Every structure is written in C-alpha cells, then in structure tokens.
Amino acid sequence: MGKMLHHYELPVIFIFLLFINHSEQLQTSQVQTLLRIQQLLNFPVVLSSWNNNTDFCNTESNSSSTVICYEGSITQLHIIGNKGTPLLPRNFSLDSFVTTLVKLPDLKVLALVSLGLWGTLPGKIARLSSLEIFNVTSNFLYGSIPQELSSLTSLQTLILDDNMFAGQLPDWLGSLPVLAVLSLKKNSFNGSLPSALSNLENLRVLALSHNHFFGAVPDFERLTNLQVLDLEDNAFGPQFPRLGNKLVTLVLSKNRFRSGIPAEVSSYYQLQWLDLSINTFVGRFPTSLLSLPSITYLSIAGNKFTGMLFENLSCSSELEFVDFSSNLLTGSLPSCLLTDSKERVVLYARNCLATGKQSQHPFSFCRNEALAVGIPPHHKNQKEASKTLFLAIIGGLVGGIALLGLAYLMVRRVNARRETKVKKPPTRLIAENASTGYTSKILSDARYISQTMKMGELGLPAYRTFSLEELEEATNNFDTSAFMGEGSHGQMYRGRLKDGSIVAVRCLKMKKSHSTQNFMHYIELILKLRHRHLVSALGHCFECYLDDSSVSRIFFVFEYVPNGTLRSWISEGHSQHSLTWTQRITAAIGVAKGIQFLHTGIVPGVYSNNIKITDILLDQNLVAKISCYNLPLLAENMVKCTFPRGKSFEFIFSLSSSLQFGHGSLPSGSKDPILQGCIAADDVARRNMVDPAVHKACLDQSLKTMMEICVRCLLKDPADRPSLEDVLWNLQFAAQVQDAWHGDFQSNEGSPVSASHSRRLTFH
C-alpha cells in the first residue's frame, strides 16, 4: 500500500482523479512465464500467492512483488526477497532463468533483489531491449558485466550492488546514452576507472564504494548533472577529483587521496554530505565548508589537515554532524558548533585545539607533524620577521645606523597597512565573480532538462535569463493592454518576444531584502519544472535596488496557454464549449500526470501546491496544464502570496463537483452525505445530479466509481483515506469502463479533440 494521502495533498491528488495503469487482461503465455519464474526461484515465500488463477495485472502491489502491465503485456516486474536469502539450489541455472525472463519482451523495469541468484549473468538478458531499470542487488552473481548490455540504449538505471562481480569496468559503459544511475557497490571490481565514464552527460548517481578500484579518478567536471558520487573504501588517489558543482553527496573516505581540497569545493552550494575521512589529505582546512548553505554532514577525520580554527567562524544552520578528529588543527573550536543546535554531533579529538575536552595534543605535536609531512608551520613568517627585527637591532648598535633602522621599520609597517587596504576591494570582486559563476551553473541545468527528463521534452527553448529591457519591449512597457490578471502569485502580462513567440510574464514583488544568490536554489527548481502537463518556465529576470543590490522584483517568463481555464470549460453558462465526460476524465488524468511529476519527477519534489481549478489551463489541443507551483521561499517573500488555511475540503469538493456536476451546486456541509446518497441511489438518481451537459454520455459504472473515490478522499481521518495507488486504479477503471461502453473514448493527449484527429485513450 502506498503512503496515505496527507491533508495538504488532498487538493492536489483527489479531484483530478489521478493516474496510473488501468485494468488489464494479461496474455496467457505471460501468465505461464511468471509461474515458470516462480518455479525456477524455488517457490519463494514472497511469491506464495501466485497461482493459475492470479490476476497478475490487477493484483494489489506490495513491498515484495509487483507486476505492472500495459496493453496486456508486462512492463514492470519487481521481486524482492528477504535479506540474507541463501543461494538457490545447486540445480538452479541462471541461463535457464534468463531464457524464461526474456519471454517478457516489453519489460522496462526489472528488479530481482535478494533472491539467491548465482552464476555469471548471461548476455541474453540484453534481449529485453526496452529495459530502462535493471536492479539485481544482493545476490551471488559473479564474473564481468556482459558486453551485450551495451545495446540497451534505453537503460537509465543499472544497479548491481552487493554481488561478486569482478574485473575492470568496460569502456562501453560510457556509451549508454541516457544512463542516469550507475551503482556497483560491494563487489570485487578492480583496476582504474575508464575515462569514458566522463561521457555520461546524464549521470546523476555514481556509486562505486567497497570495491578494489585504484588510481586517479577521471575528470568528471563535464558531468554537470552528477549529484551523488560515492567512492568509499577503494584505493583512489592521490589528487582530489575534478567535479561539477551540482553535487549533493560526495564520499571519498577510505581511499589514498593526499592532496589539498580545491578552492572550488567551497562553491558547491548544493552539497549536503561531504565525507573525506581516513585518507592522507594535507593542507589548510577550508573553514568555509562549515557555512555551505545546504551542508548537513561533514567529516574530515583521519587526515593531515592543518590550519587554525576561530571561535567566531560561521556555520550552516543545517549542519548536523561534524568530525574533525585526528588532524593537525589548532586554535579554538567555533562557538557556532556548540551553540546553534543541541542535536548536533561535533567530534574533534586528537587535534591541538585550545580546549580541555576530547583529548587534545600539545601545540608542538601538530607543529612537528606538519613539518614531517612537508607542511611549513603557520608561524614561519613570524620567525622570519623576528629574525629581521633582531638583525636590525644589532645593526642599530653600530653608530648612527640605529636611527635609520628604526625609520626603515616604521616605513615597512605603514606600507604593509596600505597594502592590506588595497587588497580588500579585490576580495569583494572575487566574491562577486563566484556568485556569477554559480548563476551560470544553475542555468546550465537547461541542458539537463532537455537531455534526461523524457517526460518533459516539449520542444521548448532552453531556460535562460531575460533582461528587463526584453520584457519591457515584449509587454509594451507592461502596458495595461497586456495585463492578464493578478492573483496570489503576482501580476501576469501577455508578451511577444522578438522571435514572435507569445509568452506569459509573471511579476513578483519581494517584501524581504535578499540578494539574487538567495533565490538561486529556487531558480534551479523552477527551471526543472518542464512537463507536458505543467505551464513550463522559459526563463527569469531579477530587478534589483541600486543601493544594496537586493532583489525588488522577480519576473518569470512562461509558455503561453491560450484556451483559458478548465473551470471556464465546465462551468454553467459555457455550454457552447463545455467538455464532454470523456474529455473531463482525460483532463483529470493530464493534471494528475503533472502532479506526479511535481511529486516524483524532480528532486526535491514539490508538494503542498494549493492548486485551484482556476490554476488549470487548457492549450490549443485541450491538454490540461498546471499553472501554479507553491515554492516556499518565493511564497514567503512575495508581497501578496497568502493561502487560506482550513480550505482543503472546500477546494476538493469544488473541483469534484465541477468535474461531475458542472459548477458545484451542492451546499457546503452537505457534500459528503449527498454524495453518499447518490452512490446508494439508482442510475436515474445519480444522473439527475450530474451536469446536464454530460449526464447522457457517462456510463453509470464510470460515474459511480468516481463518486465513490470522491467520498473516500473526503474522510476526516487521513488514515481512512485511500492510498495513492488505490485512487489511481479507480480512476483508470472509470475511464476503461467508459471506453468499453462508449466505443469512441477519445484523448487529447497530443492532438486536437475532433472527429478527424481523435484516438483511443492510452496510459503510460
């Protein structure tokens, strides 16, 4: 059972009646294939419910087994055994097992976890040519990765964790065009990494921990989408790897790195987890890592880092774990580590810090150790200055040179102060350049959108920064004739760009003082929100105050959706273009797909969207698009962005009644009883409650199913509400029975809804 619907998710999930695979009748041959798989796996407990009478495509999924079908064929097969499952019997043949598997030719997702599989993986597994996700974690597979997998051009995720694979990684891994996740943890791979891995432009996760790799890490600076790099417990080194700056997790612990930390690591603004422990890193520890905005875990334990810590250093409020143990650090522990959070864990033993806690070495220990590894003590310049002063004093004893020596020292001090003052402005310049570079990093994600998010490929131009002059020209200086309206998410204007394309420009006035840098994380999120059922962003523009450069207004440029709101197509008084029952279900499914993308298509997901029916727009093909996303920082800082609390049920019902009853004519407070009464009544009574524009066209079973799921979603106790999967199944069932009865169920999923361009609805 999926997670239960939360109160704040009801407005989003319920009324649009949601999505997912519809009821299917599985081909007899594939039923026999599944039963043969059960037999070859020695009838595991997790498959004890499988038999000749099992309706595989319509059986409720669970954590151990899932079968998902599309058009009578299996597309997803998940079998998850118990942890620690022993090897299958000696008569088990992996070759025979794979020969049986490939009789499911439409498989896109295959997960076979903890099943006791053993043997070398046969190359014939590549006959599953549509495979997108392949996961065989926690088995007893050995040998090398079969070269035949190189033909799987749709493969996005390859997980071979916790097996006994060995040998070097093949170069062809770098030629898989859409590979986003490569996880090979806990195996016996060896050798150096192929440089071809740097060609995986879509790669987001690379996990190679607990193997026997060695040597330099390839240059991954071009992997601009890489978010997780886990190389723990190998023999990589000695240089710190060259990486892109979108990393969220970086684990280099238990290797042979012995360089310093590059300065660019301090600009990894999305970094949450950094583990450099148990290496031989040297050089000064960059204290700026403590204040990275997203950092939660930082460990440099067991290295040779030097440098002085100060009490007044700043720390990120997100920081939960810090380990400085067993280094050569001096000075005082930053007070922010001890006072900002009671839950924070801070370890710093075996350094030379000025504290009586956690077993500190004397200062001389760190000084001598630093010399031993070739690091000059940090007070070396002080010794040289003392020596110079001593010589000057000795020289001053010789006649009238004493006065000249004193004058010389004074001049040096004055010049030193002047040099210090001159050096300050470049420091600000460097900071500004770093900020500009971070903006460029964020904008580079437009390529990530076009390459890796297949669901969002819309043929839209790349996300970019607009100038204020461009937007003023497009909207005729924001003339009232271009004004489209104002809501909780700012003012909206219609504009025409120089290339002739029509756009919608949203203007948000900020009420708090923030620099552009504060909004970069949210800009990155917005530029990822590209999907067929979202009104996609094309770019943004900042307008800043001249006095302190803080943001006064943000402009977002969106694609223009010409056909108005969903409400205008189903409300009373618009019968001349009212949507049919079929089109209403299609619109609901489309909105649901957009919500699915907001929740699961990006990281982190966007929840608590406060979507209203007026936020759903229809394009020229009547494709439904969500036009409003509630992003926290923007919501907090806008002059007008308030959402009334306690309105979830009212919103739910207004949407449900709009889809079913046309304009929501039932009085508040009577929704649940009246709906329940309609369900219990006969066909005629139910139809009398339905919008006259569609009541003759909808099949009773389709209408009744929708009403039932409405009532269940309105239950007061969240625990009693249906799971997401349950809602989706019911919606698809309502669509399918309508399709079977009507015979001409049409979809606007890609073409105008007309007699000459109609097609049967399909679900993906």
PDB file of N, CA and C in Angstrom, residues 374-419:
ATOM      1  N   GLY A 374      55.806  17.791   5.353  1.00  0.00           N
ATOM      2  CA  GLY A 374      56.211  18.825   4.412  1.00  0.00           C
ATOM      3  C   GLY A 374      55.349  20.050   4.404  1.00  0.00           C
ATOM      4  N   ILE A 375      54.599  20.297   5.479  1.00  0.00           N
ATOM      5  CA  ILE A 375      53.750  21.480   5.566  1.00  0.00           C
ATOM      6  C   ILE A 375      54.434  22.501   6.454  1.00  0.00           C
ATOM      7  N   PRO A 376      54.823  23.678   5.975  1.00  0.00           N
ATOM      8  CA  PRO A 376      55.505  24.669   6.812  1.00  0.00           C
ATOM      9  C   PRO A 376      54.597  25.149   7.917  1.00  0.00           C
ATOM     10  N   PRO A 377      55.138  25.311   9.151  1.00  0.00           N
ATOM     11  CA  PRO A 377      54.319  25.818  10.246  1.00  0.00           C
ATOM     12  C   PRO A 377      53.746  27.180   9.894  1.00  0.00           C
ATOM     13  N   HIS A 378      52.548  27.460  10.443  1.00  0.00           N
ATOM     14  CA  HIS A 378      51.855  28.696  10.078  1.00  0.00           C
ATOM     15  C   HIS A 378      52.485  29.926  10.705  1.00  0.00           C
ATOM     16  N   HIS A 379      53.467  29.728  11.652  1.00  0.00           N
ATOM     17  CA  HIS A 379      54.113  30.888  12.243  1.00  0.00           C
ATOM     18  C   HIS A 379      55.514  31.076  11.691  1.00  0.00           C
ATOM     19  N   LYS A 380      55.836  30.446  10.540  1.00  0.00           N
ATOM     20  CA  LYS A 380      57.150  30.573   9.935  1.00  0.00           C
ATOM     21  C   LYS A 380      57.445  32.017   9.589  1.00  0.00           C
ATOM     22  N   ASN A 381      56.497  32.724   9.026  1.00  0.00           N
ATOM     23  CA  ASN A 381      56.702  34.120   8.660  1.00  0.00           C
ATOM     24  C   ASN A 381      56.961  34.974   9.878  1.00  0.00           C
ATOM     25  N   GLN A 382      56.347  34.588  11.013  1.00  0.00           N
ATOM     26  CA  GLN A 382      56.594  35.337  12.235  1.00  0.00           C
ATOM     27  C   GLN A 382      58.037  35.185  12.670  1.00  0.00           C
ATOM     28  N   LYS A 383      58.612  33.950  12.512  1.00  0.00           N
ATOM     29  CA  LYS A 383      60.005  33.748  12.865  1.00  0.00           C
ATOM     30  C   LYS A 383      60.914  34.586  11.989  1.00  0.00           C
ATOM     31  N   GLU A 384      60.629  34.635  10.687  1.00  0.00           N
ATOM     32  CA  GLU A 384      61.461  35.421   9.786  1.00  0.00           C
ATOM     33  C   GLU A 384      61.390  36.901  10.132  1.00  0.00           C
ATOM     34  N   ALA A 385      60.198  37.358  10.513  1.00  0.00           N
ATOM     35  CA  ALA A 385      60.075  38.768  10.902  1.00  0.00           C
ATOM     36  C   ALA A 385      60.884  39.059  12.154  1.00  0.00           C
ATOM     37  N   SER A 386      60.867  38.106  13.112  1.00  0.00           N
ATOM     38  CA  SER A 386      61.641  38.306  14.345  1.00  0.00           C
ATOM     39  C   SER A 386      63.131  38.363  14.045  1.00  0.00           C
ATOM     40  N   LYS A 387      63.534  37.473  13.112  1.00  0.00           N
ATOM     41  CA  LYS A 387      64.953  37.466  12.750  1.00  0.00           C
ATOM     42  C   LYS A 387      65.369  38.789  12.130  1.00  0.00           C
ATOM     43  N   THR A 388      64.528  39.323  11.260  1.00  0.00           N
ATOM     44  CA  THR A 388      64.831  40.606  10.625  1.00  0.00           C
ATOM     45  C   THR A 388      64.939  41.710  11.666  1.00  0.00           C
ATOM     46  N   LEU A 389      63.975  41.680  12.609  1.00  0.00           N
ATOM     47  CA  LEU A 389      63.997  42.695  13.653  1.00  0.00           C
ATOM     48  C   LEU A 389      65.264  42.589  14.501  1.00  0.00           C
ATOM     49  N   PHE A 390      65.671  41.333  14.797  1.00  0.00           N
ATOM     50  CA  PHE A 390      66.882  41.127  15.601  1.00  0.00           C
ATOM     51  C   PHE A 390      68.117  41.688  14.902  1.00  0.00           C
ATOM     52  N   LEU A 391      68.216  41.416  13.594  1.00  0.00           N
ATOM     53  CA  LEU A 391      69.359  41.939  12.850  1.00  0.00           C
ATOM     54  C   LEU A 391      69.345  43.455  12.798  1.00  0.00           C
ATOM     55  N   ALA A 392      68.144  44.008  12.694  1.00  0.00           N
ATOM     56  CA  ALA A 392      68.051  45.468  12.648  1.00  0.00           C
ATOM     57  C   ALA A 392      68.529  46.085  13.954  1.00  0.00           C
ATOM     58  N   ILE A 393      68.167  45.391  15.072  1.00  0.00           N
ATOM     59  CA  ILE A 393      68.585  45.909  16.378  1.00  0.00           C
ATOM     60  C   ILE A 393      70.111  45.844  16.519  1.00  0.00           C
ATOM     61  N   ILE A 394      70.705  44.710  16.088  1.00  0.00           N
ATOM     62  CA  ILE A 394      72.165  44.587  16.147  1.00  0.00           C
ATOM     63  C   ILE A 394      72.822  45.671  15.302  1.00  0.00           C
ATOM     64  N   GLY A 395      72.269  45.889  14.110  1.00  0.00           N
ATOM     65  CA  GLY A 395      72.840  46.932  13.248  1.00  0.00           C
ATOM     66  C   GLY A 395      72.704  48.307  13.850  1.00  0.00           C
ATOM     67  N   GLY A 396      71.588  48.453  14.649  1.00  0.00           N
ATOM     68  CA  GLY A 396      71.364  49.765  15.259  1.00  0.00           C
ATOM     69  C   GLY A 396      72.391  50.117  16.307  1.00  0.00           C
ATOM     70  N   LEU A 397      73.129  49.130  16.798  1.00  0.00           N
ATOM     71  CA  LEU A 397      74.176  49.391  17.765  1.00  0.00           C
ATOM     72  C   LEU A 397      75.409  50.030  17.129  1.00  0.00           C
ATOM     73  N   VAL A 398      75.498  49.959  15.838  1.00  0.00           N
ATOM     74  CA  VAL A 398      76.653  50.498  15.113  1.00  0.00           C
ATOM     75  C   VAL A 398      76.366  51.932  14.713  1.00  0.00           C
ATOM     76  N   GLY A 399      76.882  52.885  15.528  1.00  0.00           N
ATOM     77  CA  GLY A 399      76.836  54.315  15.203  1.00  0.00           C
ATOM     78  C   GLY A 399      75.450  54.847  14.934  1.00  0.00           C
ATOM     79  N   GLY A 400      75.328  55.685  13.935  1.00  0.00           N
ATOM     80  CA  GLY A 400      74.086  56.390  13.600  1.00  0.00           C
ATOM     81  C   GLY A 400      73.130  55.566  12.782  1.00  0.00           C
ATOM     82  N   ILE A 401      73.467  54.257  12.494  1.00  0.00           N
ATOM     83  CA  ILE A 401      72.565  53.409  11.701  1.00  0.00           C
ATOM     84  C   ILE A 401      71.305  53.054  12.472  1.00  0.00           C
ATOM     85  N   ALA A 402      71.382  53.162  13.826  1.00  0.00           N
ATOM     86  CA  ALA A 402      70.221  52.804  14.638  1.00  0.00           C
ATOM     87  C   ALA A 402      68.994  53.608  14.248  1.00  0.00           C
ATOM     88  N   LEU A 403      69.165  54.910  14.083  1.00  0.00           N
ATOM     89  CA  LEU A 403      68.029  55.766  13.732  1.00  0.00           C
ATOM     90  C   LEU A 403      67.463  55.390  12.367  1.00  0.00           C
ATOM     91  N   LEU A 404      68.370  55.109  11.426  1.00  0.00           N
ATOM     92  CA  LEU A 404      67.924  54.723  10.090  1.00  0.00           C
ATOM     93  C   LEU A 404      67.148  53.405  10.121  1.00  0.00           C
ATOM     94  N   GLY A 405      67.641  52.471  10.969  1.00  0.00           N
ATOM     95  CA  GLY A 405      66.945  51.185  11.081  1.00  0.00           C
ATOM     96  C   GLY A 405      65.530  51.333  11.605  1.00  0.00           C
ATOM     97  N   LEU A 406      65.352  52.184  12.629  1.00  0.00           N
ATOM     98  CA  LEU A 406      64.012  52.407  13.175  1.00  0.00           C
ATOM     99  C   LEU A 406      63.084  53.036  12.142  1.00  0.00           C
ATOM    100  N   ALA A 407      63.647  54.023  11.419  1.00  0.00           N
ATOM    101  CA  ALA A 407      62.826  54.662  10.391  1.00  0.00           C
ATOM    102  C   ALA A 407      62.394  53.660   9.324  1.00  0.00           C
ATOM    103  N   TYR A 408      63.312  52.765   8.982  1.00  0.00           N
ATOM    104  CA  TYR A 408      63.023  51.741   7.973  1.00  0.00           C
ATOM    105  C   TYR A 408      61.879  50.829   8.396  1.00  0.00           C
ATOM    106  N   LEU A 409      61.913  50.410   9.659  1.00  0.00           N
ATOM    107  CA  LEU A 409      60.846  49.550  10.164  1.00  0.00           C
ATOM    108  C   LEU A 409      59.503  50.256  10.149  1.00  0.00           C
ATOM    109  N   MET A 410      59.498  51.551  10.509  1.00  0.00           N
ATOM    110  CA  MET A 410      58.240  52.301  10.512  1.00  0.00           C
ATOM    111  C   MET A 410      57.656  52.392   9.104  1.00  0.00           C
ATOM    112  N   VAL A 411      58.549  52.655   8.138  1.00  0.00           N
ATOM    113  CA  VAL A 411      58.065  52.748   6.757  1.00  0.00           C
ATOM    114  C   VAL A 411      57.464  51.418   6.294  1.00  0.00           C
ATOM    115  N   ARG A 412      58.123  50.319   6.688  1.00  0.00           N
ATOM    116  CA  ARG A 412      57.599  49.000   6.300  1.00  0.00           C
ATOM    117  C   ARG A 412      56.212  48.754   6.865  1.00  0.00           C
ATOM    118  N   ARG A 413      55.999  49.168   8.112  1.00  0.00           N
ATOM    119  CA  ARG A 413      54.688  48.957   8.739  1.00  0.00           C
ATOM    120  C   ARG A 413      53.604  49.757   8.024  1.00  0.00           C
ATOM    121  N   VAL A 414      53.944  51.015   7.710  1.00  0.00           N
ATOM    122  CA  VAL A 414      52.959  51.854   7.020  1.00  0.00           C
ATOM    123  C   VAL A 414      52.605  51.255   5.668  1.00  0.00           C
ATOM    124  N   ASN A 415      53.642  50.820   4.927  1.00  0.00           N
ATOM    125  CA  ASN A 415      53.391  50.237   3.609  1.00  0.00           C
ATOM    126  C   ASN A 415      52.562  48.962   3.696  1.00  0.00           C
ATOM    127  N   ALA A 416      52.864  48.189   4.755  1.00  0.00           N
ATOM    128  CA  ALA A 416      52.091  46.950   4.931  1.00  0.00           C
ATOM    129  C   ALA A 416      50.619  47.238   5.135  1.00  0.00           C
ATOM    130  N   ARG A 417      50.333  48.294   5.942  1.00  0.00           N
ATOM    131  CA  ARG A 417      48.924  48.649   6.179  1.00  0.00           C
ATOM    132  C   ARG A 417      48.254  49.111   4.896  1.00  0.00           C
ATOM    133  N   ARG A 418      49.002  49.890   4.097  1.00  0.00           N
ATOM    134  CA  ARG A 418      48.431  50.363   2.836  1.00  0.00           C
ATOM    135  C   ARG A 418      48.126  49.194   1.903  1.00  0.00           C
ATOM    136  N   GLU A 419      49.078  48.214   1.858  1.00  0.00           N
ATOM    137  CA  GLU A 419      48.850  47.059   1.001  1.00  0.00           C
ATOM    138  C   GLU A 419      47.620  46.277   1.426  1.00  0.00           C
TER     139      GLU A 419
END
